[in-house]
Coordinates of C-alpha atoms and ligand atoms in Angstrom, one line a residue:
M1 CA 16.0 14.7 76.3
R2 CA 12.9 15.7 74.5
M3 CA 9.8 14.0 73.1
G4 CA 7.6 15.6 70.6
I5 CA 3.9 14.7 70.8
V6 CA 2.1 14.7 67.5
G7 CA -1.2 13.4 66.1
L8 CA -3.7 14.0 63.4
P9 CA -6.0 17.1 64.1
Q10 CA -8.3 16.5 67.0
S11 CA -6.7 13.2 68.0
G12 CA -6.2 14.5 71.5
T13 CA -2.6 15.5 71.2
T14 CA -3.0 18.6 73.4
T15 CA -5.2 16.7 75.8
L16 CA -2.5 14.1 76.3
F17 CA 0.2 16.7 76.6
N18 CA -1.8 18.3 79.5
A19 CA -2.5 14.9 80.9
I20 CA 1.1 14.0 81.0
T21 CA 2.6 17.3 82.1
G22 CA -0.2 19.1 84.1
A23 CA 0.0 22.0 81.5
H24 CA -3.0 23.9 80.6
G25 CA -2.8 23.9 76.7
E26 CA -6.0 24.9 74.9
V27 CA -8.0 21.8 74.0
G28 CA -10.6 21.5 71.2
G29 CA -9.6 24.4 68.9
Y30 CA -7.9 23.6 65.7
H31 CA -4.3 24.6 66.1
A32 CA -2.3 24.3 62.9
G33 CA 1.2 24.7 64.2
E34 CA 1.1 28.1 65.8
Q35 CA 1.1 26.2 69.0
V36 CA 4.3 24.6 70.4
A37 CA 4.2 24.1 74.1
H38 CA 7.1 22.7 76.2
A39 CA 7.0 21.2 79.7
V40 CA 9.4 19.3 81.8
V41 CA 8.1 16.3 83.8
T42 CA 9.7 14.1 86.5
V43 CA 10.2 10.4 85.6
P44 CA 8.6 8.1 88.2
D45 CA 11.1 5.5 89.5
E46 CA 10.4 3.0 92.2
R47 CA 14.0 2.5 92.9
L48 CA 14.2 6.0 94.4
D49 CA 11.7 4.9 97.1
A50 CA 14.0 1.9 98.1
L51 CA 17.1 4.1 98.0
A52 CA 15.4 6.8 100.2
R53 CA 14.8 4.1 102.8
I54 CA 18.5 3.3 102.7
F55 CA 19.9 6.8 102.7
K56 CA 17.2 8.8 104.4
P57 CA 17.9 11.8 102.4
K58 CA 16.5 15.3 103.2
E59 CA 15.7 15.7 99.5
T60 CA 15.1 13.4 96.6
I61 CA 15.4 14.7 93.0
L62 CA 13.9 12.7 90.2
A63 CA 15.2 12.5 86.6
T64 CA 13.3 14.6 84.1
I65 CA 12.2 14.5 80.6
E66 CA 10.8 17.1 78.3
F67 CA 7.6 17.0 76.3
E68 CA 6.6 19.2 73.4
D69 CA 3.0 19.5 72.1
I70 CA 3.7 20.0 68.3
G71 CA 0.3 20.8 66.7
G72 CA -0.3 21.0 63.0
V73 CA 2.3 18.6 61.6
F74 CA -0.4 16.6 59.8
A75 CA -3.0 19.3 59.3
H76 CA -3.0 19.1 55.5
L77 CA -4.2 15.5 55.6
T78 CA -7.5 16.9 56.7
G79 CA -7.7 19.8 54.3
G80 CA -5.9 22.2 56.6
E81 CA -2.5 23.8 56.1
S82 CA 0.4 22.0 57.7
S83 CA 3.0 24.2 59.4
G84 CA 6.7 24.2 58.3
R85 CA 7.5 25.4 61.8
A86 CA 5.9 22.4 63.4
L87 CA 7.9 20.1 61.1
A88 CA 11.0 21.9 61.9
E89 CA 10.4 21.6 65.6
L90 CA 9.8 17.9 65.2
R91 CA 13.3 17.5 63.6
E92 CA 14.8 18.8 66.8
V93 CA 13.3 16.2 69.2
D94 CA 15.0 13.1 70.4
G95 CA 11.9 10.9 70.0
I96 CA 8.3 11.0 68.7
L97 CA 5.1 10.2 70.6
M98 CA 2.3 9.6 68.2
V99 CA -1.2 9.9 69.6
V100 CA -3.6 7.7 67.8
R101 CA -7.2 8.4 68.3
S102 CA -9.4 5.5 69.5
F103 CA -12.2 7.4 71.5
G104 CA -15.6 7.8 69.8
S105 CA -17.4 11.1 70.3
A106 CA -20.4 12.7 68.7
F107 CA -18.8 16.1 69.2
V108 CA -15.2 15.6 68.0
P109 CA -14.9 15.4 64.2
E110 CA -13.6 12.1 62.9
V111 CA -11.0 13.5 60.6
L112 CA -10.3 10.5 58.3
G113 CA -14.0 9.7 58.1
G114 CA -14.2 7.3 61.0
V115 CA -12.1 6.2 64.0
D116 CA -9.5 3.8 62.7
A117 CA -6.4 3.6 64.7
L118 CA -4.3 1.7 62.3
R119 CA -5.2 4.0 59.4
E120 CA -4.2 7.0 61.4
Y121 CA -0.9 5.5 62.4
K122 CA -0.2 4.6 58.9
A123 CA -1.1 8.0 57.6
M124 CA 1.3 9.6 60.1
N125 CA 4.0 7.2 59.1
Q126 CA 3.5 8.0 55.5
E127 CA 3.9 11.7 56.2
L128 CA 7.1 11.2 58.0
L129 CA 8.5 9.2 55.1
L130 CA 7.5 11.8 52.6
A131 CA 9.1 14.5 54.7
D132 CA 12.4 12.5 54.8
L133 CA 12.2 11.6 51.0
E134 CA 11.9 15.4 50.3
V135 CA 15.2 16.1 52.2
I136 CA 17.0 13.1 50.6
E137 CA 16.0 14.2 47.1
K138 CA 16.9 17.8 47.6
R139 CA 20.3 16.8 48.8
L140 CA 20.9 14.2 46.1
H141 CA 20.1 16.9 43.5
A142 CA 22.6 19.3 45.1
I143 CA 25.3 16.5 45.3
E144 CA 24.7 15.6 41.6
R145 CA 25.1 19.3 40.6
D146 CA 28.3 19.6 42.6
L147 CA 29.8 16.5 41.2
R148 CA 29.6 17.9 37.7
K149 CA 32.1 20.5 38.7
P150 CA 35.7 19.8 39.6
V151 CA 35.2 19.9 43.4
P152 CA 38.0 18.9 45.8
E153 CA 35.8 16.9 48.2
R154 CA 34.7 14.5 45.4
E155 CA 35.1 11.3 47.2
A156 CA 33.2 12.5 50.4
L157 CA 30.3 13.7 48.1
Q158 CA 30.3 10.3 46.4
R159 CA 30.2 8.5 49.8
E160 CA 27.3 10.7 50.9
Q161 CA 25.5 10.1 47.6
Q162 CA 25.7 6.3 48.0
V163 CA 24.3 6.4 51.5
L164 CA 21.5 8.7 50.6
E165 CA 20.6 6.5 47.6
R166 CA 20.3 3.6 50.0
C167 CA 18.1 5.8 52.1
R168 CA 15.9 6.8 49.2
E169 CA 15.5 3.2 48.2
A170 CA 14.2 2.3 51.7
V171 CA 11.8 5.2 51.8
E172 CA 10.5 4.4 48.4
Q173 CA 9.7 0.8 49.6
E174 CA 7.9 2.6 52.6
K175 CA 10.4 1.5 55.2
G176 CA 11.6 4.0 57.6
L177 CA 15.3 4.9 57.7
H178 CA 15.8 3.0 60.9
A179 CA 15.5 -0.1 58.6
V180 CA 18.7 0.9 56.7
Q181 CA 21.9 -0.7 57.8
L182 CA 24.1 2.3 58.7
S183 CA 27.7 2.2 60.0
R184 CA 28.7 4.6 62.7
A185 CA 30.3 6.8 60.0
D186 CA 27.1 6.8 57.9
E187 CA 25.1 7.8 61.0
T188 CA 27.4 10.7 61.6
L189 CA 27.1 11.7 58.0
L190 CA 23.2 11.8 58.1
R191 CA 22.9 13.4 61.5
S192 CA 22.6 17.0 60.2
Y193 CA 19.5 16.0 58.2
S194 CA 17.6 15.1 61.4
F195 CA 15.6 12.5 59.5
L196 CA 12.2 11.9 61.2
T197 CA 12.1 8.2 60.5
L198 CA 15.4 7.7 62.2
K199 CA 14.0 8.9 65.5
P200 CA 12.5 6.3 67.9
H201 CA 8.9 6.5 68.2
L202 CA 6.1 5.3 70.4
C203 CA 2.3 5.2 69.8
V204 CA -0.3 6.0 72.5
L205 CA -3.9 5.0 71.9
N206 CA -6.1 7.8 73.2
I207 CA -9.0 5.7 74.4
G208 CA -12.5 6.7 75.5
E209 CA -13.8 6.1 79.0
D210 CA -15.9 3.2 77.8
Q211 CA -12.7 1.4 76.6
I212 CA -10.8 1.5 79.9
S213 CA -12.1 -1.8 81.1
S214 CA -11.8 -3.6 77.8
P215 CA -8.4 -2.7 76.3
L216 CA -8.4 -2.5 72.6
V217 CA -6.0 -4.6 70.6
V218 CA -4.8 -3.1 67.4
E219 CA -2.5 -5.1 65.2
G220 CA 0.4 -3.3 63.6
L221 CA 0.7 -0.5 66.0
S222 CA 4.0 -0.6 67.3
P223 CA 5.8 0.0 69.5
L224 CA 2.9 0.7 71.8
A225 CA 2.8 2.6 75.1
P226 CA 0.1 2.0 77.6
A227 CA -3.2 3.3 76.4
V228 CA -4.5 6.5 78.0
C229 CA -7.9 8.1 78.4
A230 CA -6.3 11.5 78.0
E231 CA -9.4 13.5 78.7
L232 CA -10.2 11.7 81.9
E233 CA -6.6 11.9 83.1
M234 CA -6.3 15.5 82.3
E235 CA -9.5 16.1 84.4
L236 CA -8.1 13.8 87.2
L237 CA -5.0 16.0 87.5
E238 CA -7.1 19.0 88.3
L239 CA -8.6 17.2 91.4
E240 CA -7.2 17.1 94.9
E241 CA -5.4 13.8 95.5
D242 CA -8.0 12.6 98.1
E243 CA -10.9 13.2 95.6
R244 CA -9.1 11.5 92.8
G245 CA -9.5 8.0 94.2
A246 CA -13.3 7.9 94.0
F247 CA -13.4 9.2 90.5
M248 CA -10.8 6.7 89.3
E249 CA -12.8 3.9 90.9
D250 CA -16.0 5.1 89.2
A251 CA -14.2 5.1 85.8
G252 CA -12.6 1.7 86.5
L253 CA -9.1 3.1 86.4
E254 CA -6.6 1.3 88.7
E255 CA -3.8 3.8 88.2
M256 CA -3.1 6.8 86.1
A257 CA -1.5 5.6 82.8
S258 CA 0.4 8.9 82.1
G259 CA 3.2 7.9 84.6
R260 CA 3.8 4.7 82.6
V261 CA 3.8 6.6 79.4
I262 CA 6.5 9.0 80.7
R263 CA 8.5 6.0 81.8
A264 CA 8.0 4.3 78.4
C265 CA 9.3 7.5 76.6
Y266 CA 12.3 7.7 79.0
D267 CA 13.2 4.1 78.1
L268 CA 12.6 4.6 74.4
L269 CA 15.3 7.3 74.3
R270 CA 17.9 4.7 75.6
A271 CA 18.2 6.9 78.7
R272 CA 20.0 5.3 81.6
T273 CA 19.6 6.4 85.2
F274 CA 22.3 6.5 87.8
F275 CA 22.0 7.7 91.3
T276 CA 24.0 9.8 93.7
H277 CA 23.7 10.6 97.4
V278 CA 25.7 13.7 98.3
S279 CA 25.1 16.1 101.2
D280 CA 21.7 14.6 102.1
K281 CA 20.5 14.8 98.6
L282 CA 19.5 11.7 96.8
R283 CA 19.3 12.3 93.0
A284 CA 18.6 10.4 89.8
W285 CA 20.6 11.5 86.8
T286 CA 20.2 10.6 83.2
V287 CA 22.9 9.6 80.7
E288 CA 22.7 8.1 77.2
A289 CA 23.5 4.4 77.1
G290 CA 27.2 3.9 76.6
T291 CA 28.2 6.9 78.7
D292 CA 31.5 6.4 80.6
A293 CA 32.1 7.2 84.2
R294 CA 34.0 10.4 83.6
R295 CA 31.3 11.9 81.3
A296 CA 28.7 10.9 83.8
A297 CA 30.6 12.8 86.4
G298 CA 30.5 15.8 84.1
K299 CA 26.7 15.7 84.1
I300 CA 26.9 16.7 87.7
H301 CA 29.7 19.3 87.3
T302 CA 32.4 20.0 84.8
D303 CA 35.0 20.1 87.6
M304 CA 34.2 16.6 88.5
E305 CA 34.8 15.6 84.9
H306 CA 38.1 17.3 84.6
G307 CA 39.4 16.2 88.0
F308 CA 38.0 12.7 87.8
I309 CA 39.9 10.2 89.9
R310 CA 37.6 7.2 90.3
A311 CA 34.0 6.1 90.9
E312 CA 32.7 3.9 93.6
V313 CA 29.9 2.0 92.2
V314 CA 27.3 -0.4 93.5
G315 CA 24.4 -1.7 91.4
F316 CA 20.8 -0.8 92.7
D317 CA 20.0 -4.5 93.2
D318 CA 23.1 -5.2 95.2
L319 CA 22.6 -2.2 97.4
A320 CA 18.9 -3.0 97.9
E321 CA 19.9 -6.5 99.0
C322 CA 22.7 -5.4 101.3
G323 CA 20.7 -2.5 102.8
S324 CA 23.5 -0.1 103.3
I325 CA 26.6 1.1 101.6
R326 CA 28.6 -0.3 104.6
E327 CA 27.2 -3.7 104.2
A328 CA 27.7 -3.5 100.5
R329 CA 31.4 -2.7 101.1
L330 CA 31.7 -5.6 103.6
R331 CA 30.3 -8.0 101.2
G332 CA 32.6 -6.7 98.4
R333 CA 29.7 -5.4 96.3
L334 CA 31.2 -2.0 96.1
R335 CA 33.5 -1.6 93.1
M336 CA 36.1 0.9 92.2
E337 CA 35.9 1.9 88.6
G338 CA 38.0 4.0 86.4
K339 CA 37.1 6.8 83.9
D340 CA 36.3 4.4 81.0
Y341 CA 33.8 2.4 83.0
E342 CA 30.4 2.2 81.1
V343 CA 27.7 3.4 83.5
R344 CA 24.9 0.9 84.0
A345 CA 21.3 1.5 84.6
G346 CA 20.7 1.7 88.4
D347 CA 24.3 2.3 89.4
V348 CA 24.7 4.2 92.7
I349 CA 27.8 6.1 92.2
T350 CA 30.2 8.2 94.5
F351 CA 32.6 10.2 92.4
H352 CA 36.1 11.0 93.7
F353 CA 37.7 13.9 92.0
A354 CA 40.6 16.4 92.5
R355 CA 39.5 20.0 92.8
Ligands
GTP401 N1 -14.7 11.9 74.4 C1 -13.3 12.2 74.5 N2 -12.9 13.3 73.9 C2 -11.6 13.6 73.9 C3 -10.6 12.7 74.4 N3 -9.5 13.2 74.3 C4 -9.6 14.4 73.6 N4 -10.9 14.6 73.4 C5 -11.6 15.7 72.8 O1 -11.1 15.9 71.4 C6 -11.0 17.2 71.0 C7 -9.6 17.5 70.5 O2 -8.7 17.4 71.5 P1 -7.3 18.2 71.5 O3 -6.5 17.7 72.6 O4 -7.5 19.7 71.2 O5 -6.8 17.6 70.1 P2 -5.5 17.9 69.3 O6 -5.0 16.8 68.6 O7 -4.5 18.8 70.1 O8 -6.1 18.9 68.2 P3 -5.3 19.9 67.2 O9 -4.2 20.6 68.1 O10 -6.3 20.9 66.9 O11 -4.8 19.1 66.1 C8 -11.4 18.1 72.2 O12 -12.6 18.4 72.2 C9 -11.2 17.0 73.4 O13 -12.0 17.5 74.5 C10 -11.2 11.5 75.0 O14 -10.3 10.6 75.6 N5 -12.4 11.2 75.0
MG402 MG1 -3.6 20.6 69.9

């Protein structure tokens, strides 16, 4: 699962990427797309602390999510040159994190002629819409051309044409493609186009230190992750943990926001976590919503998927209430589920399989 971080030039995209991942991407230089950095981070999860108290594992392994700093997607909005490579990278991600500048600074150029969060957000959305429109029109042209010839797959082409025309209509009304009612079959049809406005997105306000204590309210920015003072959080990461507290207090920061941003991204991607405890290892696993027990077992090992027999499942809340697997079994909270069982968020699962 991968989130692409984008923003207007100098909005603090790379700074936020560093703050979230602990990477050391170069900050402050104009990077029009030659720069695409990846990093994998762990997803904070309070349930793991509770489960660790129950299982007392030797090792605990958190779920992960990948972030990518994609510079230069919107460079042309400010007179630069946007990078086709950046756009291509963005088409590959599962979700988009839009950095919206809200910090003031005498040293950082205000690229749209002033700091205006809503305007930045609208400008970015507009660009994503235009990028999708370009793909739609190109494909519609190609279909029209093909339909003039006697092609065998006529019906399929006409279907695709109809769907794309509905898409074009939405985009022309400045609605993202997520606003278009699509059947499962339509979605499958459109998948190969990797439309940007079909991807879930989240905005992060990159606030200045002076805005930490008085959260800014910007109507129309949605959905919104917790605001982050990216520069400060990036610097805090560089400190030893025992020094960090004093600096945070000075800045009026109660907790680092980056953990909550990571969590929000994870949730945005319809990720579901289930847990296993095997050979002293407590582990969080990620599956997409709607995944069945057999495919979930396959996340761990393909042998477990192929030899799947059943899953012993207890929900996190039930287990936390009972305090142990033994007690959960006694109280009838441990369930036997078959291969088609849809894994729920927080399930603690023991898989039984034939080797
Ligand atoms: N005062 C202040 N400056 C910030 C903050 N976040 C980023 N900056 C500064 O803004 C400038 C741009 O930050 P970057 O992270 O490089 O921005 P970017 O969006 O990656 O820029 P490009 O990749 O060139 O498009 C740098 O000089 C940062 O130090 C902030 O919260 N407060
Ligand atoms: Mg950058």
